[in-house]
PDB file of C-alpha atoms in Angstrom:
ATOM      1  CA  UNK T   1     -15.909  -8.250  -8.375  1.00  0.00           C
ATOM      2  CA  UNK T   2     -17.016  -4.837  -7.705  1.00  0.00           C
ATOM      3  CA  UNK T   3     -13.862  -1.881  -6.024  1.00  0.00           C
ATOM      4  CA  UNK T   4     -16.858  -1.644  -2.985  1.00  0.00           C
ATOM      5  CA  UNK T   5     -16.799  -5.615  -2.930  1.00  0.00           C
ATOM      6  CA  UNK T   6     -13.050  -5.514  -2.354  1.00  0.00           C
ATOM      7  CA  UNK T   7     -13.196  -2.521   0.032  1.00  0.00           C
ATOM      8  CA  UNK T   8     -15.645  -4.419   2.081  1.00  0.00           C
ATOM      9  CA  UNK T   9     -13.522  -7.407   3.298  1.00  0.00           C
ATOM     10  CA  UNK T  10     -10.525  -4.824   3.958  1.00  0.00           C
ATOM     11  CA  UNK T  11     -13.755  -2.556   6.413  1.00  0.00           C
ATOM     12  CA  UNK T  12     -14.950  -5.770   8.049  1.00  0.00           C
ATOM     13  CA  UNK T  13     -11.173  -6.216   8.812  1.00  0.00           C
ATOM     14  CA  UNK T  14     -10.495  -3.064  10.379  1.00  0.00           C
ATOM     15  CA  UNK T  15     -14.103  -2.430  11.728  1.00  0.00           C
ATOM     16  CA  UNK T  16     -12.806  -2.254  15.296  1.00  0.00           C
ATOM     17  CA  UNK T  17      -9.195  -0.826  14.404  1.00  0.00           C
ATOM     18  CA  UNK T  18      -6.948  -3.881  15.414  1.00  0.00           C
ATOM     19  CA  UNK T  19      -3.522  -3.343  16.252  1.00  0.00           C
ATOM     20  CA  UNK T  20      -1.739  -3.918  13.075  1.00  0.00           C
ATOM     21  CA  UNK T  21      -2.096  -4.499   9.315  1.00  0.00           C
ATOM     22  CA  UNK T  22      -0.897  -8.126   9.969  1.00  0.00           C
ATOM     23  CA  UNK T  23      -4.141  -8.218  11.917  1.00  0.00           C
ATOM     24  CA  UNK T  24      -5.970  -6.911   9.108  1.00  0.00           C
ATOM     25  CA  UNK T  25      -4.960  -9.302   6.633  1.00  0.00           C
ATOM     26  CA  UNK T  26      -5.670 -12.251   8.845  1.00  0.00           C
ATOM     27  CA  UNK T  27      -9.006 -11.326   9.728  1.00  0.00           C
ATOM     28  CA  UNK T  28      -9.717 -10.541   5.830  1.00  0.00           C
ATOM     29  CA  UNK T  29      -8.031 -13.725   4.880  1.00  0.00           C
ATOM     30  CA  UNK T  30     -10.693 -15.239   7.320  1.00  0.00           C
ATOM     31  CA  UNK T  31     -13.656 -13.632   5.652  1.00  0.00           C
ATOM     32  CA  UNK T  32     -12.410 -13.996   2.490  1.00  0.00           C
ATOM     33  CA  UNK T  33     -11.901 -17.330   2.948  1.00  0.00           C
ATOM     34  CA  UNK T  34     -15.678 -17.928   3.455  1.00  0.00           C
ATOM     35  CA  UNK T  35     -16.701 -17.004  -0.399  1.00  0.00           C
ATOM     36  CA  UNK T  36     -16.623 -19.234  -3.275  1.00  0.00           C
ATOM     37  CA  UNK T  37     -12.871 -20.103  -4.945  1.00  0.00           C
ATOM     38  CA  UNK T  38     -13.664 -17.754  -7.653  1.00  0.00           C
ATOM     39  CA  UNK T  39     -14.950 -15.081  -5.490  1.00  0.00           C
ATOM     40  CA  UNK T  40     -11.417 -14.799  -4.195  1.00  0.00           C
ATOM     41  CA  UNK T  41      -9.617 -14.947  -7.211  1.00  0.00           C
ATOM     42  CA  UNK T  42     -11.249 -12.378  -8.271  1.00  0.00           C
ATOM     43  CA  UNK T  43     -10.353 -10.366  -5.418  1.00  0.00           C
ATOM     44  CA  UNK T  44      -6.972 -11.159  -5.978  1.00  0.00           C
ATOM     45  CA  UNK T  45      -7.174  -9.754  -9.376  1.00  0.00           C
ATOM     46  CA  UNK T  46      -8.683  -6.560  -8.015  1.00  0.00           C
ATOM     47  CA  UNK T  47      -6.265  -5.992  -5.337  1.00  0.00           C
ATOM     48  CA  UNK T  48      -3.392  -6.129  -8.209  1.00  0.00           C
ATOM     49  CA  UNK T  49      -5.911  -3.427  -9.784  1.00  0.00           C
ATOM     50  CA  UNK T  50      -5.579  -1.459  -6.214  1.00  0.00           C
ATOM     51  CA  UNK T  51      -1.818  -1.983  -7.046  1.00  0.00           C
ATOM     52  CA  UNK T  52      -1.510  -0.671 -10.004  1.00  0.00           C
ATOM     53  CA  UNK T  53      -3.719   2.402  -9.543  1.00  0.00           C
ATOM     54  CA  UNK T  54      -1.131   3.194  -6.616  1.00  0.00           C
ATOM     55  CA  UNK T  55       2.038   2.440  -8.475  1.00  0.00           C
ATOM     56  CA  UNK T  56       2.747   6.094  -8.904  1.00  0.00           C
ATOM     57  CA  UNK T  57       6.429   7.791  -9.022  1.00  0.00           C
ATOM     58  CA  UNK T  58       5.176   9.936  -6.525  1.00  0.00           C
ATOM     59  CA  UNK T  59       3.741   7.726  -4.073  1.00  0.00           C
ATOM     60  CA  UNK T  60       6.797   5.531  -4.020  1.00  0.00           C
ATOM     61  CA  UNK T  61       9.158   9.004  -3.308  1.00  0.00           C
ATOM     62  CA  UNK T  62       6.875   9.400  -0.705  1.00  0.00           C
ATOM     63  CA  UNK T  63       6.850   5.728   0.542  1.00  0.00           C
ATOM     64  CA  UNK T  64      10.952   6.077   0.200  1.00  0.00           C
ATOM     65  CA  UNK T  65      11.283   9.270   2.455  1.00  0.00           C
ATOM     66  CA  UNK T  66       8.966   8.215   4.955  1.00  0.00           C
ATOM     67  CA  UNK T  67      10.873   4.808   5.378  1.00  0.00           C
ATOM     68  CA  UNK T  68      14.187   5.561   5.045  1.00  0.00           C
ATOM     69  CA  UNK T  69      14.712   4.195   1.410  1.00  0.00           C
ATOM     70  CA  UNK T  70      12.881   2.257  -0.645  1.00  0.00           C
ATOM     71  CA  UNK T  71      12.935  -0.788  -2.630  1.00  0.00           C
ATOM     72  CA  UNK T  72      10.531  -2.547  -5.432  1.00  0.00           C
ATOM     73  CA  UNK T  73       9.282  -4.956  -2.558  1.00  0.00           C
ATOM     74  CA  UNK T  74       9.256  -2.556  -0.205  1.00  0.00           C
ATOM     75  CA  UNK T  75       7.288   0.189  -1.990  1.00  0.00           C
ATOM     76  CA  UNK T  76       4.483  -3.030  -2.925  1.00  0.00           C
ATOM     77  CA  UNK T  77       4.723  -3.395   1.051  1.00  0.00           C
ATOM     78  CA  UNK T  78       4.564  -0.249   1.987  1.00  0.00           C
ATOM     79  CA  UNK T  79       1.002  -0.285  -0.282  1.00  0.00           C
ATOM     80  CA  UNK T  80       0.153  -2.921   1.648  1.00  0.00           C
ATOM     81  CA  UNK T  81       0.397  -0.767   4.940  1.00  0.00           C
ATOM     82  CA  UNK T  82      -1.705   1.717   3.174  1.00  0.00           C
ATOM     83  CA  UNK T  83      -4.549  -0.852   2.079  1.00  0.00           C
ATOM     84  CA  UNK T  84      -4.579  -2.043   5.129  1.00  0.00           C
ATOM     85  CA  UNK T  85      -5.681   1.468   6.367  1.00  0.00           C
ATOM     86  CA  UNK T  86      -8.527   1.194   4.277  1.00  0.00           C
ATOM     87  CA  UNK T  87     -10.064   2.668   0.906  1.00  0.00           C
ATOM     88  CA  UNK T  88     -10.132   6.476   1.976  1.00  0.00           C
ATOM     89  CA  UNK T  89      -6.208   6.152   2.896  1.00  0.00           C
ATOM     90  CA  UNK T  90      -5.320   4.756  -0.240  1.00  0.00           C
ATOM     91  CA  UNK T  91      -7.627   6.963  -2.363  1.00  0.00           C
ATOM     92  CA  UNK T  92      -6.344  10.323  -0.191  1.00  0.00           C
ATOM     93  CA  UNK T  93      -2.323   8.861  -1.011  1.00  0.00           C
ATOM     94  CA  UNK T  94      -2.421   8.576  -4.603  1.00  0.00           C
ATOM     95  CA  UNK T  95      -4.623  11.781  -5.195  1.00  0.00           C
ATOM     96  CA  UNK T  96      -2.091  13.349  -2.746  1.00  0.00           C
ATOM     97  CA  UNK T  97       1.147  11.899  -1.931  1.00  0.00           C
ATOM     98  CA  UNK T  98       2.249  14.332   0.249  1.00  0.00           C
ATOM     99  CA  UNK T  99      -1.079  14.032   2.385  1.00  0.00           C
ATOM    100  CA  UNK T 100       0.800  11.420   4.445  1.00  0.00           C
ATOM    101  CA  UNK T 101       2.427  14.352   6.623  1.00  0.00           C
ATOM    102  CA  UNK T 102      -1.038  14.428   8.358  1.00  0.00           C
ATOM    103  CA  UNK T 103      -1.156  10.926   9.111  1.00  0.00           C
ATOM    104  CA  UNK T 104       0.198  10.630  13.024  1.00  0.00           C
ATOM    105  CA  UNK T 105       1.671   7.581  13.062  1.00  0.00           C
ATOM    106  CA  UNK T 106       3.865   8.820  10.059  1.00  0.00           C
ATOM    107  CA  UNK T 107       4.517  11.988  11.770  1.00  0.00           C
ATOM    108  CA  UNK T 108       6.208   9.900  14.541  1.00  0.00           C
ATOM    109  CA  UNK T 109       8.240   7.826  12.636  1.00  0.00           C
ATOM    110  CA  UNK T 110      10.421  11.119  12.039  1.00  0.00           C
ATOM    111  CA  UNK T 111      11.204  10.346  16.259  1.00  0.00           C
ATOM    112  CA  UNK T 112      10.931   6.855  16.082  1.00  0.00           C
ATOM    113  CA  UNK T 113      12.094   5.646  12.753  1.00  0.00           C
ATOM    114  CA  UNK T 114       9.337   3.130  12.265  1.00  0.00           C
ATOM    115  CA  UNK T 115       8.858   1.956   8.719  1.00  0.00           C
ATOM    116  CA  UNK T 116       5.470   1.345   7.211  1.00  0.00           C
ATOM    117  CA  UNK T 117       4.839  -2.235   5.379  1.00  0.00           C
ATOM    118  CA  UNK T 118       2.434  -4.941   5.602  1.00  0.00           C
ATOM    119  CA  UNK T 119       3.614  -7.669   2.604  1.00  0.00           C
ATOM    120  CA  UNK T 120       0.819  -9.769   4.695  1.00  0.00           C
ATOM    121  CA  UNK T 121      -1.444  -7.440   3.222  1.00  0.00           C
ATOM    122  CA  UNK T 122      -0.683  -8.704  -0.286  1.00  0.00           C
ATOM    123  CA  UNK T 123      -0.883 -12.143   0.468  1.00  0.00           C
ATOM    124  CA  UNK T 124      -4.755 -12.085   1.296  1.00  0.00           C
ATOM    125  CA  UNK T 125      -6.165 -13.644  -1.398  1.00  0.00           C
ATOM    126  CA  UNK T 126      -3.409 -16.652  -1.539  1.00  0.00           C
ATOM    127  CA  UNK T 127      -4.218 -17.188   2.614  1.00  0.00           C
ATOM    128  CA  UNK T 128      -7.887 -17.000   1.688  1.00  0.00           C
ATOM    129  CA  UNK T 129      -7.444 -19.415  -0.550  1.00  0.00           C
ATOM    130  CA  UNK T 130      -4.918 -22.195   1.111  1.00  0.00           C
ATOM    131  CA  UNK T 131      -8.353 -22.002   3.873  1.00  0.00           C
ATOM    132  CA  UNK T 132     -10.644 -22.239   1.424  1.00  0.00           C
ATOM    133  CA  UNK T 133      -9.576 -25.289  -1.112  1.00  0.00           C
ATOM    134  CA  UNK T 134      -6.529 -26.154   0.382  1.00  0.00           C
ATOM    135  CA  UNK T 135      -4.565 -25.526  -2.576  1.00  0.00           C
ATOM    136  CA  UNK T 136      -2.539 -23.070  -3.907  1.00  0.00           C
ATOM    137  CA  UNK T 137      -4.478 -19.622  -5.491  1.00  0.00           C
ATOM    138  CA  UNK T 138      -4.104 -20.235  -9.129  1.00  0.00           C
ATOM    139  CA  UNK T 139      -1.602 -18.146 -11.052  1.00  0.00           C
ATOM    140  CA  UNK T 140      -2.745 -15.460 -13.572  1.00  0.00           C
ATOM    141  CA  UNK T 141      -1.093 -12.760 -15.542  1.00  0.00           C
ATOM    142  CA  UNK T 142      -0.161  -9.973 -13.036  1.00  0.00           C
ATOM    143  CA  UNK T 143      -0.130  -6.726 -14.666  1.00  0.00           C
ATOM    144  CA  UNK T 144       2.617  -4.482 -14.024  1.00  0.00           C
ATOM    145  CA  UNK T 145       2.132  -2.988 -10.703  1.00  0.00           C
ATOM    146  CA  UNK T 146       4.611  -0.024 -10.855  1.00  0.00           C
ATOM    147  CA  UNK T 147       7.162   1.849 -12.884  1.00  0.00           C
ATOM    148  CA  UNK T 148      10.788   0.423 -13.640  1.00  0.00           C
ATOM    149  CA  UNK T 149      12.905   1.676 -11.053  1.00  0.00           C
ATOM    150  CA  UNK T 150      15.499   2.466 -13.720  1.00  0.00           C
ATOM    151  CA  UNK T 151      12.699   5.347 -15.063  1.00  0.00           C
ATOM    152  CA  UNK T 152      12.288   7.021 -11.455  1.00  0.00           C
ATOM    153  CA  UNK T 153      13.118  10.192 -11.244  1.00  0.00           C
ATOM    154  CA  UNK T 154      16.061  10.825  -8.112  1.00  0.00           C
ATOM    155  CA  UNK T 155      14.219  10.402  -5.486  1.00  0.00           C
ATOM    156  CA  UNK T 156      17.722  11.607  -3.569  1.00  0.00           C
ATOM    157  CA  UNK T 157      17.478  15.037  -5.151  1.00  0.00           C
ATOM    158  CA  UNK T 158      16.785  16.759  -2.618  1.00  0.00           C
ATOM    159  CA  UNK T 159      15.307  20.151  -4.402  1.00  0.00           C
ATOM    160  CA  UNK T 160      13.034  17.968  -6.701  1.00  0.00           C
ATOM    161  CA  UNK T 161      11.757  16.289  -3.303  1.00  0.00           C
ATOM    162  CA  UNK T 162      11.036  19.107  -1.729  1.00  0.00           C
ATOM    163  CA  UNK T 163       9.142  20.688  -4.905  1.00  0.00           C
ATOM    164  CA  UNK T 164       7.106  17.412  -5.398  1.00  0.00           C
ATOM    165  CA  UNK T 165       6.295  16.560  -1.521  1.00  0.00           C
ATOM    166  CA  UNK T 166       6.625  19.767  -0.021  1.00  0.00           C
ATOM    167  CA  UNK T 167       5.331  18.921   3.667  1.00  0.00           C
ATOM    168  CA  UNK T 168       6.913  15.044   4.004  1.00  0.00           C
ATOM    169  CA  UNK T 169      10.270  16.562   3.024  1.00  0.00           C
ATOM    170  CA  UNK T 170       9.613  19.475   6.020  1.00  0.00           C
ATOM    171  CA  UNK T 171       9.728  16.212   8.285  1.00  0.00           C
ATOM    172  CA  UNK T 172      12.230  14.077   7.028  1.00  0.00           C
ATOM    173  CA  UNK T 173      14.780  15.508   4.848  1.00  0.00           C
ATOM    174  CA  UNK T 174      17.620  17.574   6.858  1.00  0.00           C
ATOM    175  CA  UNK T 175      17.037  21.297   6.532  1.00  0.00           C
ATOM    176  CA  UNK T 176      20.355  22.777   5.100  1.00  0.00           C
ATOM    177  CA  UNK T 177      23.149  24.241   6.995  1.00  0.00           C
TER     178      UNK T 177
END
């Protein structure tokens, strides 16, 4: 499968901007689900490609400040949320981490406190799938979709935050006394 075969089922899906990225994945679970069994599974294997080309340190700080703290599931979720806002948001996060200060809806979440993941998102393919055959999406090797957490660097440093993502650490980290 082709990256603009993959970033088609995720445009069909938000073609008329539904209300949520649990939207999103069901409508690209249902399109999805309309190609052959190994059409999807190898969508699957390029979403984990999506994955890993987003499993950067600096993403995940970003991912962590933005929602409050951040696990290994929720960072994968919170790439979810971005996939779900298609190709040119996930492209525009990686190159630029800090980018997400212009997005609105993360600019209210400073207010609000809203945290951004879509773990629907990821399950696409295995949804597609279950529709499709009935069965289960067959297990492959997953590659490794982002760093150890035990080789981050402190993403609670405050000065190193602000240094690497400048503009999201204007928003949510206090300013000092």
């Amino acid at each position: 499968m082709r990256t603009d075969d993959f970033w088609v089922v995720i445009g069909r899906a938000t073609a008329d901007r539904p209300a949520s990225p649990g939207e999103v994945a069901k409508r690209a679970a249902a399109d999805l689900a309309t190609h052959d069994p190994e059409e999807i599974v190898a969508w699957a294997r390029h979403l984990d490609k999506v994955m890993v080309a987003s499993g950067t340190q600096d993403l995940w700080a970003a991912a962590y400040l933005i929602n409050g703290g951040c696990s290994d599931e929720g960072f994968d979720n919170f790439r979810g949320w971005l996939i779900a806002h298609g190709r040119e948001a996930v492209a525009r996060s990686v190159q630029s981490p800090d980018s997400l200060a212009d997005v609105p809806a993360v600019r209210g979440a400073v207010e609000t406190g809203a945290v951004f993941e879509a773990e629907e998102v990821l399950s696409i393919a295995a949804e597609a799938y279950r529709q499709a055959t009935g069965s289960e999406l067959p297990a492959g090797e997953r590659p490794v979709t982002r760093p150890d957490a035990a080789e981050l660097w402190d993403f609670d440093n405050e000065e190193e935050m602000q240094k690497r993502l400048p503009r999201l650490s204007a928003l949510f980290l206090e300013p000092p006394d």
